[in-house]
PDB file of C-alpha atoms in Angstrom:
ATOM      1  CA  UNK S   1     -12.705  29.005  -6.407  1.00 45.00           C
ATOM      2  CA  UNK S   2      -9.174  28.836  -8.168  1.00 45.00           C
ATOM      3  CA  UNK S   3      -6.558  30.066  -4.903  1.00 45.00           C
ATOM      4  CA  UNK S   4      -3.907  31.802  -7.086  1.00 58.00           C
ATOM      5  CA  UNK S   5      -4.550  35.461  -8.219  1.00 76.00           C
ATOM      6  CA  UNK S   6      -6.458  38.272  -6.760  1.00 88.00           C
ATOM      7  CA  UNK S   7      -8.150  41.092  -8.777  1.00 92.00           C
ATOM      8  CA  UNK S   8      -6.612  44.188  -9.143  1.00 93.00           C
ATOM      9  CA  UNK S   9      -8.530  47.579  -9.389  1.00 91.00           C
ATOM     10  CA  UNK S  10      -7.145  50.216 -11.392  1.00 91.00           C
ATOM     11  CA  UNK S  11      -9.038  53.302 -10.520  1.00 88.00           C
ATOM     12  CA  UNK S  12      -7.093  55.997 -12.443  1.00 87.00           C
ATOM     13  CA  UNK S  13      -5.662  56.464 -16.033  1.00 89.00           C
ATOM     14  CA  UNK S  14      -2.526  54.181 -16.211  1.00 90.00           C
ATOM     15  CA  UNK S  15      -0.169  52.451 -18.345  1.00 93.00           C
ATOM     16  CA  UNK S  16       0.049  48.643 -18.132  1.00 93.00           C
ATOM     17  CA  UNK S  17       3.740  47.142 -19.841  1.00 94.00           C
ATOM     18  CA  UNK S  18       5.369  43.844 -19.286  1.00 95.00           C
ATOM     19  CA  UNK S  19       8.490  43.574 -17.240  1.00 92.00           C
ATOM     20  CA  UNK S  20      10.171  40.128 -17.564  1.00 90.00           C
ATOM     21  CA  UNK S  21       7.008  37.925 -16.044  1.00 91.00           C
ATOM     22  CA  UNK S  22       5.318  40.994 -14.360  1.00 94.00           C
ATOM     23  CA  UNK S  23       3.134  43.686 -15.291  1.00 93.00           C
ATOM     24  CA  UNK S  24       4.241  47.256 -14.311  1.00 94.00           C
ATOM     25  CA  UNK S  25       1.409  49.392 -13.685  1.00 93.00           C
ATOM     26  CA  UNK S  26       2.668  53.395 -14.367  1.00 92.00           C
ATOM     27  CA  UNK S  27       0.259  55.691 -13.272  1.00 86.00           C
ATOM     28  CA  UNK S  28       1.126  59.952 -13.690  1.00 83.00           C
ATOM     29  CA  UNK S  29       1.365  60.949 -10.249  1.00 79.00           C
ATOM     30  CA  UNK S  30       2.858  57.625  -8.163  1.00 78.00           C
ATOM     31  CA  UNK S  31       5.917  55.451  -9.191  1.00 83.00           C
ATOM     32  CA  UNK S  32       5.161  52.623 -11.250  1.00 89.00           C
ATOM     33  CA  UNK S  33       4.115  49.467  -9.402  1.00 91.00           C
ATOM     34  CA  UNK S  34       5.096  46.008 -10.284  1.00 93.00           C
ATOM     35  CA  UNK S  35       3.040  42.921  -9.960  1.00 94.00           C
ATOM     36  CA  UNK S  36       3.859  38.840 -10.595  1.00 95.00           C
ATOM     37  CA  UNK S  37       1.801  37.844 -13.295  1.00 93.00           C
ATOM     38  CA  UNK S  38       0.952  34.697 -11.120  1.00 92.00           C
ATOM     39  CA  UNK S  39      -0.325  37.010  -8.265  1.00 94.00           C
ATOM     40  CA  UNK S  40      -3.408  38.421 -10.981  1.00 93.00           C
ATOM     41  CA  UNK S  41      -6.753  36.764 -11.480  1.00 90.00           C
ATOM     42  CA  UNK S  42      -8.180  39.592 -13.704  1.00 92.00           C
ATOM     43  CA  UNK S  43      -7.727  43.423 -13.981  1.00 94.00           C
ATOM     44  CA  UNK S  44     -10.611  46.314 -13.391  1.00 93.00           C
ATOM     45  CA  UNK S  45     -10.172  49.613 -15.421  1.00 92.00           C
ATOM     46  CA  UNK S  46     -12.344  52.125 -13.807  1.00 88.00           C
ATOM     47  CA  UNK S  47     -10.353  54.791 -16.452  1.00 83.00           C
ATOM     48  CA  UNK S  48      -8.246  55.042 -19.356  1.00 88.00           C
ATOM     49  CA  UNK S  49      -5.695  52.178 -19.934  1.00 89.00           C
ATOM     50  CA  UNK S  50      -2.715  52.019 -22.176  1.00 92.00           C
ATOM     51  CA  UNK S  51      -1.972  48.729 -23.041  1.00 91.00           C
ATOM     52  CA  UNK S  52       0.557  47.383 -25.322  1.00 92.00           C
ATOM     53  CA  UNK S  53       0.781  43.873 -27.306  1.00 93.00           C
ATOM     54  CA  UNK S  54       3.591  42.523 -25.116  1.00 93.00           C
ATOM     55  CA  UNK S  55       1.499  43.102 -21.720  1.00 93.00           C
ATOM     56  CA  UNK S  56      -1.325  41.659 -23.695  1.00 92.00           C
ATOM     57  CA  UNK S  57       0.616  38.397 -24.604  1.00 93.00           C
ATOM     58  CA  UNK S  58       1.656  38.219 -21.096  1.00 93.00           C
ATOM     59  CA  UNK S  59      -1.781  38.442 -19.971  1.00 92.00           C
ATOM     60  CA  UNK S  60      -3.430  35.957 -22.310  1.00 90.00           C
ATOM     61  CA  UNK S  61      -0.837  33.455 -21.715  1.00 89.00           C
ATOM     62  CA  UNK S  62      -1.552  33.393 -18.277  1.00 89.00           C
ATOM     63  CA  UNK S  63      -5.406  33.527 -18.345  1.00 88.00           C
ATOM     64  CA  UNK S  64      -5.814  36.965 -16.836  1.00 91.00           C
ATOM     65  CA  UNK S  65      -8.976  39.098 -18.115  1.00 91.00           C
ATOM     66  CA  UNK S  66      -8.827  42.975 -18.371  1.00 93.00           C
ATOM     67  CA  UNK S  67     -12.547  44.457 -17.355  1.00 93.00           C
ATOM     68  CA  UNK S  68     -12.855  47.919 -18.760  1.00 92.00           C
ATOM     69  CA  UNK S  69     -15.746  50.449 -17.546  1.00 91.00           C
ATOM     70  CA  UNK S  70     -16.558  53.377 -19.217  1.00 87.00           C
ATOM     71  CA  UNK S  71     -16.907  56.709 -17.710  1.00 84.00           C
ATOM     72  CA  UNK S  72     -20.523  55.772 -16.941  1.00 86.00           C
ATOM     73  CA  UNK S  73     -20.036  52.854 -15.151  1.00 86.00           C
ATOM     74  CA  UNK S  74     -20.867  50.685 -17.850  1.00 86.00           C
ATOM     75  CA  UNK S  75     -19.127  47.357 -18.744  1.00 88.00           C
ATOM     76  CA  UNK S  76     -17.662  48.582 -21.906  1.00 86.00           C
ATOM     77  CA  UNK S  77     -15.686  45.394 -22.858  1.00 86.00           C
ATOM     78  CA  UNK S  78     -13.165  43.158 -21.446  1.00 87.00           C
ATOM     79  CA  UNK S  79     -10.066  41.601 -22.973  1.00 87.00           C
ATOM     80  CA  UNK S  80      -9.897  37.578 -22.340  1.00 83.00           C
ATOM     81  CA  UNK S  81      -7.428  35.069 -23.273  1.00 80.00           C
ATOM     82  CA  UNK S  82      -7.160  33.419 -26.129  1.00 72.00           C
ATOM     83  CA  UNK S  83      -7.594  29.856 -24.629  1.00 69.00           C
ATOM     84  CA  UNK S  84     -10.486  29.126 -22.789  1.00 72.00           C
ATOM     85  CA  UNK S  85     -11.485  26.459 -20.198  1.00 80.00           C
ATOM     86  CA  UNK S  86     -14.781  25.643 -21.872  1.00 81.00           C
ATOM     87  CA  UNK S  87     -15.579  21.884 -22.798  1.00 88.00           C
ATOM     88  CA  UNK S  88     -16.730  20.629 -25.453  1.00 90.00           C
ATOM     89  CA  UNK S  89     -19.240  17.971 -23.918  1.00 90.00           C
ATOM     90  CA  UNK S  90     -20.210  20.666 -21.369  1.00 93.00           C
ATOM     91  CA  UNK S  91     -21.010  23.563 -24.083  1.00 94.00           C
ATOM     92  CA  UNK S  92     -22.716  20.936 -25.972  1.00 94.00           C
ATOM     93  CA  UNK S  93     -25.135  20.342 -23.161  1.00 95.00           C
ATOM     94  CA  UNK S  94     -25.291  23.944 -22.552  1.00 94.00           C
ATOM     95  CA  UNK S  95     -26.356  24.486 -25.921  1.00 95.00           C
ATOM     96  CA  UNK S  96     -28.854  21.887 -25.711  1.00 95.00           C
ATOM     97  CA  UNK S  97     -30.588  23.034 -22.404  1.00 94.00           C
ATOM     98  CA  UNK S  98     -30.826  26.538 -23.637  1.00 93.00           C
ATOM     99  CA  UNK S  99     -32.395  25.104 -26.841  1.00 93.00           C
ATOM    100  CA  UNK S 100     -35.196  23.661 -24.816  1.00 94.00           C
ATOM    101  CA  UNK S 101     -37.715  26.625 -24.710  1.00 93.00           C
ATOM    102  CA  UNK S 102     -39.610  24.961 -21.188  1.00 93.00           C
ATOM    103  CA  UNK S 103     -35.906  24.478 -19.533  1.00 93.00           C
ATOM    104  CA  UNK S 104     -34.945  28.156 -20.565  1.00 93.00           C
ATOM    105  CA  UNK S 105     -38.415  29.753 -19.183  1.00 94.00           C
ATOM    106  CA  UNK S 106     -38.205  27.494 -15.924  1.00 95.00           C
ATOM    107  CA  UNK S 107     -34.789  28.792 -15.085  1.00 95.00           C
ATOM    108  CA  UNK S 108     -35.522  32.395 -16.200  1.00 95.00           C
ATOM    109  CA  UNK S 109     -38.435  32.655 -14.064  1.00 96.00           C
ATOM    110  CA  UNK S 110     -36.505  30.970 -10.887  1.00 97.00           C
ATOM    111  CA  UNK S 111     -33.922  33.453 -11.529  1.00 97.00           C
ATOM    112  CA  UNK S 112     -36.148  36.619 -11.595  1.00 97.00           C
ATOM    113  CA  UNK S 113     -38.044  35.346  -8.446  1.00 97.00           C
ATOM    114  CA  UNK S 114     -34.647  34.646  -6.720  1.00 97.00           C
ATOM    115  CA  UNK S 115     -33.297  38.547  -7.721  1.00 97.00           C
ATOM    116  CA  UNK S 116     -36.515  39.682  -6.876  1.00 97.00           C
ATOM    117  CA  UNK S 117     -36.606  37.947  -3.216  1.00 97.00           C
ATOM    118  CA  UNK S 118     -32.861  39.158  -2.758  1.00 97.00           C
ATOM    119  CA  UNK S 119     -34.002  42.529  -3.272  1.00 97.00           C
ATOM    120  CA  UNK S 120     -36.397  42.305  -0.618  1.00 97.00           C
ATOM    121  CA  UNK S 121     -33.909  40.793   1.744  1.00 97.00           C
ATOM    122  CA  UNK S 122     -31.405  43.779   0.972  1.00 96.00           C
ATOM    123  CA  UNK S 123     -34.112  46.382   1.380  1.00 95.00           C
ATOM    124  CA  UNK S 124     -35.364  44.553   4.252  1.00 94.00           C
ATOM    125  CA  UNK S 125     -38.960  46.026   4.260  1.00 93.00           C
ATOM    126  CA  UNK S 126     -42.409  44.607   4.173  1.00 93.00           C
ATOM    127  CA  UNK S 127     -43.216  47.701   1.620  1.00 95.00           C
ATOM    128  CA  UNK S 128     -42.155  45.450  -0.879  1.00 94.00           C
ATOM    129  CA  UNK S 129     -44.313  42.017   0.313  1.00 96.00           C
ATOM    130  CA  UNK S 130     -47.252  42.976  -2.130  1.00 96.00           C
ATOM    131  CA  UNK S 131     -45.182  43.576  -5.302  1.00 96.00           C
ATOM    132  CA  UNK S 132     -43.302  40.448  -4.629  1.00 97.00           C
ATOM    133  CA  UNK S 133     -46.462  38.493  -4.089  1.00 96.00           C
ATOM    134  CA  UNK S 134     -47.855  39.412  -7.435  1.00 97.00           C
ATOM    135  CA  UNK S 135     -44.920  38.718  -8.913  1.00 97.00           C
ATOM    136  CA  UNK S 136     -44.869  35.419  -7.672  1.00 96.00           C
ATOM    137  CA  UNK S 137     -48.533  34.781  -9.058  1.00 96.00           C
ATOM    138  CA  UNK S 138     -47.293  36.235 -12.441  1.00 97.00           C
ATOM    139  CA  UNK S 139     -44.351  34.339 -13.346  1.00 96.00           C
ATOM    140  CA  UNK S 140     -46.026  30.840 -13.789  1.00 95.00           C
ATOM    141  CA  UNK S 141     -47.978  32.202 -16.574  1.00 95.00           C
ATOM    142  CA  UNK S 142     -45.158  33.984 -18.423  1.00 94.00           C
ATOM    143  CA  UNK S 143     -44.572  32.131 -21.531  1.00 93.00           C
ATOM    144  CA  UNK S 144     -41.147  33.543 -22.375  1.00 91.00           C
ATOM    145  CA  UNK S 145     -38.045  35.996 -21.338  1.00 91.00           C
ATOM    146  CA  UNK S 146     -39.989  38.911 -22.873  1.00 90.00           C
ATOM    147  CA  UNK S 147     -42.952  38.422 -20.457  1.00 93.00           C
ATOM    148  CA  UNK S 148     -40.692  37.358 -17.667  1.00 95.00           C
ATOM    149  CA  UNK S 149     -38.411  40.291 -17.573  1.00 92.00           C
ATOM    150  CA  UNK S 150     -41.820  42.593 -18.543  1.00 94.00           C
ATOM    151  CA  UNK S 151     -42.789  41.038 -14.745  1.00 95.00           C
ATOM    152  CA  UNK S 152     -39.197  41.587 -13.467  1.00 94.00           C
ATOM    153  CA  UNK S 153     -39.593  45.129 -14.689  1.00 94.00           C
ATOM    154  CA  UNK S 154     -42.612  46.181 -13.037  1.00 95.00           C
ATOM    155  CA  UNK S 155     -41.200  44.753  -9.759  1.00 96.00           C
ATOM    156  CA  UNK S 156     -37.897  46.804  -9.996  1.00 95.00           C
ATOM    157  CA  UNK S 157     -39.610  49.948 -10.510  1.00 95.00           C
ATOM    158  CA  UNK S 158     -41.716  49.253  -7.384  1.00 96.00           C
ATOM    159  CA  UNK S 159     -38.390  48.180  -5.307  1.00 96.00           C
ATOM    160  CA  UNK S 160     -36.538  51.646  -6.643  1.00 96.00           C
ATOM    161  CA  UNK S 161     -39.547  53.723  -5.432  1.00 96.00           C
ATOM    162  CA  UNK S 162     -39.255  51.993  -2.333  1.00 96.00           C
ATOM    163  CA  UNK S 163     -35.509  52.425  -2.065  1.00 96.00           C
ATOM    164  CA  UNK S 164     -35.656  55.958  -2.744  1.00 96.00           C
ATOM    165  CA  UNK S 165     -37.700  56.363   0.694  1.00 95.00           C
ATOM    166  CA  UNK S 166     -34.479  55.048   2.689  1.00 94.00           C
ATOM    167  CA  UNK S 167     -32.076  57.434   0.831  1.00 95.00           C
ATOM    168  CA  UNK S 168     -31.110  61.112   1.076  1.00 95.00           C
ATOM    169  CA  UNK S 169     -32.332  63.147  -1.573  1.00 95.00           C
ATOM    170  CA  UNK S 170     -29.623  63.639  -3.580  1.00 95.00           C
ATOM    171  CA  UNK S 171     -28.732  59.981  -3.997  1.00 95.00           C
ATOM    172  CA  UNK S 172     -32.446  59.229  -4.923  1.00 95.00           C
ATOM    173  CA  UNK S 173     -32.948  57.157  -8.233  1.00 94.00           C
ATOM    174  CA  UNK S 174     -35.954  59.207  -9.334  1.00 92.00           C
ATOM    175  CA  UNK S 175     -36.399  56.150 -11.700  1.00 91.00           C
ATOM    176  CA  UNK S 176     -34.035  53.785 -13.308  1.00 92.00           C
ATOM    177  CA  UNK S 177     -32.020  55.455 -15.919  1.00 90.00           C
ATOM    178  CA  UNK S 178     -28.602  54.088 -17.794  1.00 87.00           C
ATOM    179  CA  UNK S 179     -26.450  54.838 -20.711  1.00 83.00           C
ATOM    180  CA  UNK S 180     -26.065  57.518 -19.284  1.00 90.00           C
ATOM    181  CA  UNK S 181     -27.435  57.429 -15.564  1.00 93.00           C
ATOM    182  CA  UNK S 182     -28.768  61.026 -15.012  1.00 93.00           C
ATOM    183  CA  UNK S 183     -28.225  61.293 -11.182  1.00 94.00           C
ATOM    184  CA  UNK S 184     -25.684  60.293  -8.569  1.00 95.00           C
ATOM    185  CA  UNK S 185     -28.083  57.240  -7.199  1.00 95.00           C
ATOM    186  CA  UNK S 186     -28.358  55.789 -10.725  1.00 95.00           C
ATOM    187  CA  UNK S 187     -24.419  56.028 -11.389  1.00 95.00           C
ATOM    188  CA  UNK S 188     -23.612  54.036  -8.189  1.00 96.00           C
ATOM    189  CA  UNK S 189     -26.042  51.438  -9.541  1.00 96.00           C
ATOM    190  CA  UNK S 190     -24.730  51.295 -12.834  1.00 94.00           C
ATOM    191  CA  UNK S 191     -21.026  50.904 -11.419  1.00 94.00           C
ATOM    192  CA  UNK S 192     -22.149  48.295  -8.694  1.00 96.00           C
ATOM    193  CA  UNK S 193     -24.292  46.306 -11.543  1.00 95.00           C
ATOM    194  CA  UNK S 194     -21.033  46.069 -13.796  1.00 94.00           C
ATOM    195  CA  UNK S 195     -18.661  45.236 -11.264  1.00 95.00           C
ATOM    196  CA  UNK S 196     -20.925  42.294 -10.485  1.00 96.00           C
ATOM    197  CA  UNK S 197     -20.919  41.265 -14.385  1.00 95.00           C
ATOM    198  CA  UNK S 198     -17.499  41.650 -14.320  1.00 93.00           C
ATOM    199  CA  UNK S 199     -16.976  39.120 -11.264  1.00 94.00           C
ATOM    200  CA  UNK S 200     -19.208  36.411 -12.579  1.00 96.00           C
ATOM    201  CA  UNK S 201     -17.715  36.728 -16.101  1.00 93.00           C
ATOM    202  CA  UNK S 202     -14.598  35.853 -14.304  1.00 92.00           C
ATOM    203  CA  UNK S 203     -15.899  33.421 -12.509  1.00 94.00           C
ATOM    204  CA  UNK S 204     -17.040  31.524 -15.637  1.00 94.00           C
ATOM    205  CA  UNK S 205     -13.852  31.916 -17.396  1.00 90.00           C
ATOM    206  CA  UNK S 206     -12.428  29.401 -14.629  1.00 89.00           C
ATOM    207  CA  UNK S 207     -15.261  26.833 -15.705  1.00 93.00           C
ATOM    208  CA  UNK S 208     -15.944  24.351 -18.717  1.00 94.00           C
ATOM    209  CA  UNK S 209     -18.905  26.481 -19.714  1.00 94.00           C
ATOM    210  CA  UNK S 210     -19.627  29.087 -22.513  1.00 92.00           C
ATOM    211  CA  UNK S 211     -20.313  32.528 -21.159  1.00 92.00           C
ATOM    212  CA  UNK S 212     -22.171  33.679 -24.397  1.00 90.00           C
ATOM    213  CA  UNK S 213     -25.003  30.762 -23.997  1.00 92.00           C
ATOM    214  CA  UNK S 214     -27.469  31.757 -21.334  1.00 93.00           C
ATOM    215  CA  UNK S 215     -31.265  31.313 -20.520  1.00 92.00           C
ATOM    216  CA  UNK S 216     -32.862  34.305 -19.633  1.00 91.00           C
ATOM    217  CA  UNK S 217     -31.091  37.181 -21.653  1.00 87.00           C
ATOM    218  CA  UNK S 218     -30.398  35.166 -24.355  1.00 76.00           C
ATOM    219  CA  UNK S 219     -32.936  36.744 -26.853  1.00 67.00           C
ATOM    220  CA  UNK S 220     -32.749  39.984 -25.323  1.00 65.00           C
ATOM    221  CA  UNK S 221     -29.258  41.052 -25.087  1.00 61.00           C
ATOM    222  CA  UNK S 222     -27.437  39.653 -27.846  1.00 62.00           C
ATOM    223  CA  UNK S 223     -24.423  41.694 -27.760  1.00 65.00           C
ATOM    224  CA  UNK S 224     -23.064  40.536 -24.584  1.00 72.00           C
ATOM    225  CA  UNK S 225     -22.468  37.161 -22.500  1.00 88.00           C
ATOM    226  CA  UNK S 226     -25.780  36.158 -21.737  1.00 92.00           C
ATOM    227  CA  UNK S 227     -25.290  33.453 -19.312  1.00 95.00           C
ATOM    228  CA  UNK S 228     -22.956  36.307 -17.113  1.00 94.00           C
ATOM    229  CA  UNK S 229     -25.895  38.359 -17.284  1.00 94.00           C
ATOM    230  CA  UNK S 230     -28.140  35.380 -15.795  1.00 96.00           C
ATOM    231  CA  UNK S 231     -26.070  34.429 -13.127  1.00 97.00           C
ATOM    232  CA  UNK S 232     -25.260  38.434 -12.180  1.00 96.00           C
ATOM    233  CA  UNK S 233     -29.206  38.893 -11.324  1.00 96.00           C
ATOM    234  CA  UNK S 234     -29.345  37.376  -7.832  1.00 97.00           C
ATOM    235  CA  UNK S 235     -26.350  39.054  -7.060  1.00 97.00           C
ATOM    236  CA  UNK S 236     -26.981  42.375  -7.606  1.00 97.00           C
ATOM    237  CA  UNK S 237     -29.133  43.325  -4.892  1.00 96.00           C
ATOM    238  CA  UNK S 238     -26.236  41.850  -2.960  1.00 95.00           C
ATOM    239  CA  UNK S 239     -24.126  44.822  -3.805  1.00 96.00           C
ATOM    240  CA  UNK S 240     -26.071  47.380  -5.957  1.00 95.00           C
ATOM    241  CA  UNK S 241     -29.354  48.412  -3.657  1.00 96.00           C
ATOM    242  CA  UNK S 242     -27.670  47.055  -0.526  1.00 96.00           C
ATOM    243  CA  UNK S 243     -24.525  48.843  -0.515  1.00 96.00           C
ATOM    244  CA  UNK S 244     -26.083  52.090  -1.750  1.00 96.00           C
ATOM    245  CA  UNK S 245     -28.701  51.981   1.057  1.00 96.00           C
ATOM    246  CA  UNK S 246     -25.665  51.067   3.589  1.00 95.00           C
ATOM    247  CA  UNK S 247     -23.291  53.781   2.125  1.00 94.00           C
ATOM    248  CA  UNK S 248     -26.250  56.430   2.561  1.00 93.00           C
ATOM    249  CA  UNK S 249     -26.926  55.518   6.084  1.00 93.00           C
ATOM    250  CA  UNK S 250     -22.923  55.472   6.948  1.00 94.00           C
ATOM    251  CA  UNK S 251     -22.494  58.709   5.087  1.00 93.00           C
ATOM    252  CA  UNK S 252     -19.748  57.191   2.982  1.00 92.00           C
ATOM    253  CA  UNK S 253     -20.356  59.133  -0.086  1.00 92.00           C
ATOM    254  CA  UNK S 254     -20.766  62.710  -0.815  1.00 93.00           C
ATOM    255  CA  UNK S 255     -21.996  64.984  -3.786  1.00 94.00           C
ATOM    256  CA  UNK S 256     -18.369  65.992  -4.603  1.00 93.00           C
ATOM    257  CA  UNK S 257     -17.790  61.966  -5.360  1.00 94.00           C
ATOM    258  CA  UNK S 258     -19.642  62.244  -8.404  1.00 94.00           C
ATOM    259  CA  UNK S 259     -19.550  64.231 -11.287  1.00 92.00           C
ATOM    260  CA  UNK S 260     -22.677  65.444 -12.557  1.00 88.00           C
ATOM    261  CA  UNK S 261     -24.042  67.457 -15.410  1.00 85.00           C
ATOM    262  CA  UNK S 262     -27.388  67.762 -17.304  1.00 84.00           C
ATOM    263  CA  UNK S 263     -29.120  64.594 -17.144  1.00 84.00           C
ATOM    264  CA  UNK S 264     -25.833  62.871 -16.868  1.00 90.00           C
ATOM    265  CA  UNK S 265     -23.661  61.755 -13.884  1.00 93.00           C
ATOM    266  CA  UNK S 266     -20.634  59.360 -12.844  1.00 93.00           C
ATOM    267  CA  UNK S 267     -18.356  58.631 -10.316  1.00 93.00           C
ATOM    268  CA  UNK S 268     -15.469  61.093  -9.671  1.00 92.00           C
ATOM    269  CA  UNK S 269     -12.164  59.826  -9.098  1.00 90.00           C
ATOM    270  CA  UNK S 270     -12.432  59.924  -5.708  1.00 92.00           C
ATOM    271  CA  UNK S 271     -15.517  58.383  -5.695  1.00 93.00           C
ATOM    272  CA  UNK S 272     -14.340  55.211  -7.909  1.00 92.00           C
ATOM    273  CA  UNK S 273     -11.361  55.073  -5.267  1.00 92.00           C
ATOM    274  CA  UNK S 274     -14.238  54.559  -2.739  1.00 93.00           C
ATOM    275  CA  UNK S 275     -16.373  52.286  -4.445  1.00 93.00           C
ATOM    276  CA  UNK S 276     -13.199  50.058  -5.852  1.00 92.00           C
ATOM    277  CA  UNK S 277     -12.321  49.904  -1.956  1.00 93.00           C
ATOM    278  CA  UNK S 278     -16.103  49.078  -0.574  1.00 93.00           C
ATOM    279  CA  UNK S 279     -16.470  46.408  -3.083  1.00 94.00           C
ATOM    280  CA  UNK S 280     -13.000  44.845  -2.605  1.00 93.00           C
ATOM    281  CA  UNK S 281     -14.129  44.610   1.209  1.00 94.00           C
ATOM    282  CA  UNK S 282     -17.649  43.195   0.555  1.00 95.00           C
ATOM    283  CA  UNK S 283     -16.112  40.474  -1.870  1.00 95.00           C
ATOM    284  CA  UNK S 284     -14.038  39.554   1.247  1.00 94.00           C
ATOM    285  CA  UNK S 285     -16.832  39.025   3.586  1.00 95.00           C
ATOM    286  CA  UNK S 286     -17.331  35.626   4.622  1.00 96.00           C
ATOM    287  CA  UNK S 287     -20.561  33.373   5.592  1.00 95.00           C
ATOM    288  CA  UNK S 288     -20.431  30.264   6.696  1.00 96.00           C
ATOM    289  CA  UNK S 289     -21.714  27.917   3.914  1.00 94.00           C
ATOM    290  CA  UNK S 290     -24.184  25.276   5.333  1.00 90.00           C
ATOM    291  CA  UNK S 291     -23.575  22.434   2.579  1.00 91.00           C
ATOM    292  CA  UNK S 292     -19.614  22.950   2.743  1.00 93.00           C
ATOM    293  CA  UNK S 293     -19.641  23.324   6.145  1.00 92.00           C
ATOM    294  CA  UNK S 294     -17.117  26.158   6.074  1.00 95.00           C
ATOM    295  CA  UNK S 295     -16.773  29.976   5.648  1.00 96.00           C
ATOM    296  CA  UNK S 296     -16.880  30.856   1.916  1.00 95.00           C
ATOM    297  CA  UNK S 297     -16.166  34.582   0.891  1.00 96.00           C
ATOM    298  CA  UNK S 298     -18.984  36.632  -1.187  1.00 96.00           C
ATOM    299  CA  UNK S 299     -16.493  36.150  -4.698  1.00 95.00           C
ATOM    300  CA  UNK S 300     -16.293  32.560  -3.820  1.00 96.00           C
ATOM    301  CA  UNK S 301     -20.328  32.522  -3.587  1.00 97.00           C
ATOM    302  CA  UNK S 302     -20.122  33.594  -7.153  1.00 96.00           C
ATOM    303  CA  UNK S 303     -17.860  30.794  -8.338  1.00 96.00           C
ATOM    304  CA  UNK S 304     -19.898  28.423  -6.771  1.00 97.00           C
ATOM    305  CA  UNK S 305     -22.883  29.813  -8.327  1.00 97.00           C
ATOM    306  CA  UNK S 306     -21.338  28.957 -11.655  1.00 96.00           C
ATOM    307  CA  UNK S 307     -20.746  25.302 -10.451  1.00 96.00           C
ATOM    308  CA  UNK S 308     -24.346  24.838 -10.248  1.00 96.00           C
ATOM    309  CA  UNK S 309     -24.599  25.212 -14.061  1.00 96.00           C
ATOM    310  CA  UNK S 310     -21.818  22.935 -14.507  1.00 96.00           C
ATOM    311  CA  UNK S 311     -23.480  20.374 -12.601  1.00 96.00           C
ATOM    312  CA  UNK S 312     -26.859  21.152 -14.124  1.00 96.00           C
ATOM    313  CA  UNK S 313     -25.027  20.232 -17.619  1.00 95.00           C
ATOM    314  CA  UNK S 314     -23.029  17.430 -16.286  1.00 94.00           C
ATOM    315  CA  UNK S 315     -25.525  15.820 -13.890  1.00 94.00           C
ATOM    316  CA  UNK S 316     -28.730  17.462 -14.932  1.00 92.00           C
ATOM    317  CA  UNK S 317     -28.706  18.769 -10.741  1.00 94.00           C
ATOM    318  CA  UNK S 318     -31.609  20.966 -10.983  1.00 94.00           C
ATOM    319  CA  UNK S 319     -30.411  24.684 -11.038  1.00 95.00           C
ATOM    320  CA  UNK S 320     -31.669  26.787  -7.796  1.00 96.00           C
ATOM    321  CA  UNK S 321     -30.482  30.243  -8.029  1.00 97.00           C
ATOM    322  CA  UNK S 322     -28.417  31.947  -5.049  1.00 96.00           C
ATOM    323  CA  UNK S 323     -30.613  33.309  -2.213  1.00 96.00           C
ATOM    324  CA  UNK S 324     -28.751  34.680   1.161  1.00 95.00           C
ATOM    325  CA  UNK S 325     -29.388  32.386   3.990  1.00 92.00           C
ATOM    326  CA  UNK S 326     -27.937  34.597   7.044  1.00 88.00           C
TER     327      UNK S 326
END
């Protein structure tokens, strides 16, 4: 993972302005914060941001991505640098691989199975074993992405019902809802899934890959960067469901950390701050990597996942999606 720069989390409304070769973040109730542009890897905005063209130009010239989450935690969009690290040779091979129905389907199956096994690991209960075994049996017979994602949906509905048994009543999902989430649990999962997508997208921007040329989601979600959606799948359980279960057990979150209305919910300002701090801490967590023989952070694991696709394109090395080994 590139060593230079780090992620800055903008949890309150702010203005972003340029000051020489630095970014000045102006918040309503605080003194301005000045950040050298070389210290910024990317920015994640949880709330309203006022950004002028001078600041955008500085961000673009230095390869800094700005991710914007909407009020309900959806990834509303991003500002990316004008220049990309994408390589024509790698992108051509990426296109060839994703145009091959057999390769696409094989990789789609492996992504869904890894995400399912990671969700079983995150929830740490044998109540999911029958559903996981059914998924393993069904996936080889799925002819395309639509069928694969249909099986994934069946498994996830079972997993979310099991997760609800581990949560207090006010944090239960009671079925997954999006755009907008209908309750606190769904709001938490939406925010965390969007943050994982943002981390994967930033990681892909530092490789020669094109983030919009994917495998599993290529035909089901044409509006977003489908390779980022693909690589986010194995990591979502590590952050969303796992952290929801942990925060419930540790009583980190309170009902006041959410804003709820009829059939809609979102994080409050305090809730966004808590989530940002929680994810920052989790991304910095390290584990010993058996191949690299050194400690790597969860953030670096995401970058290493993107490099697996690079190796698939350049060396035809089979892609094996991320699974926790600890």
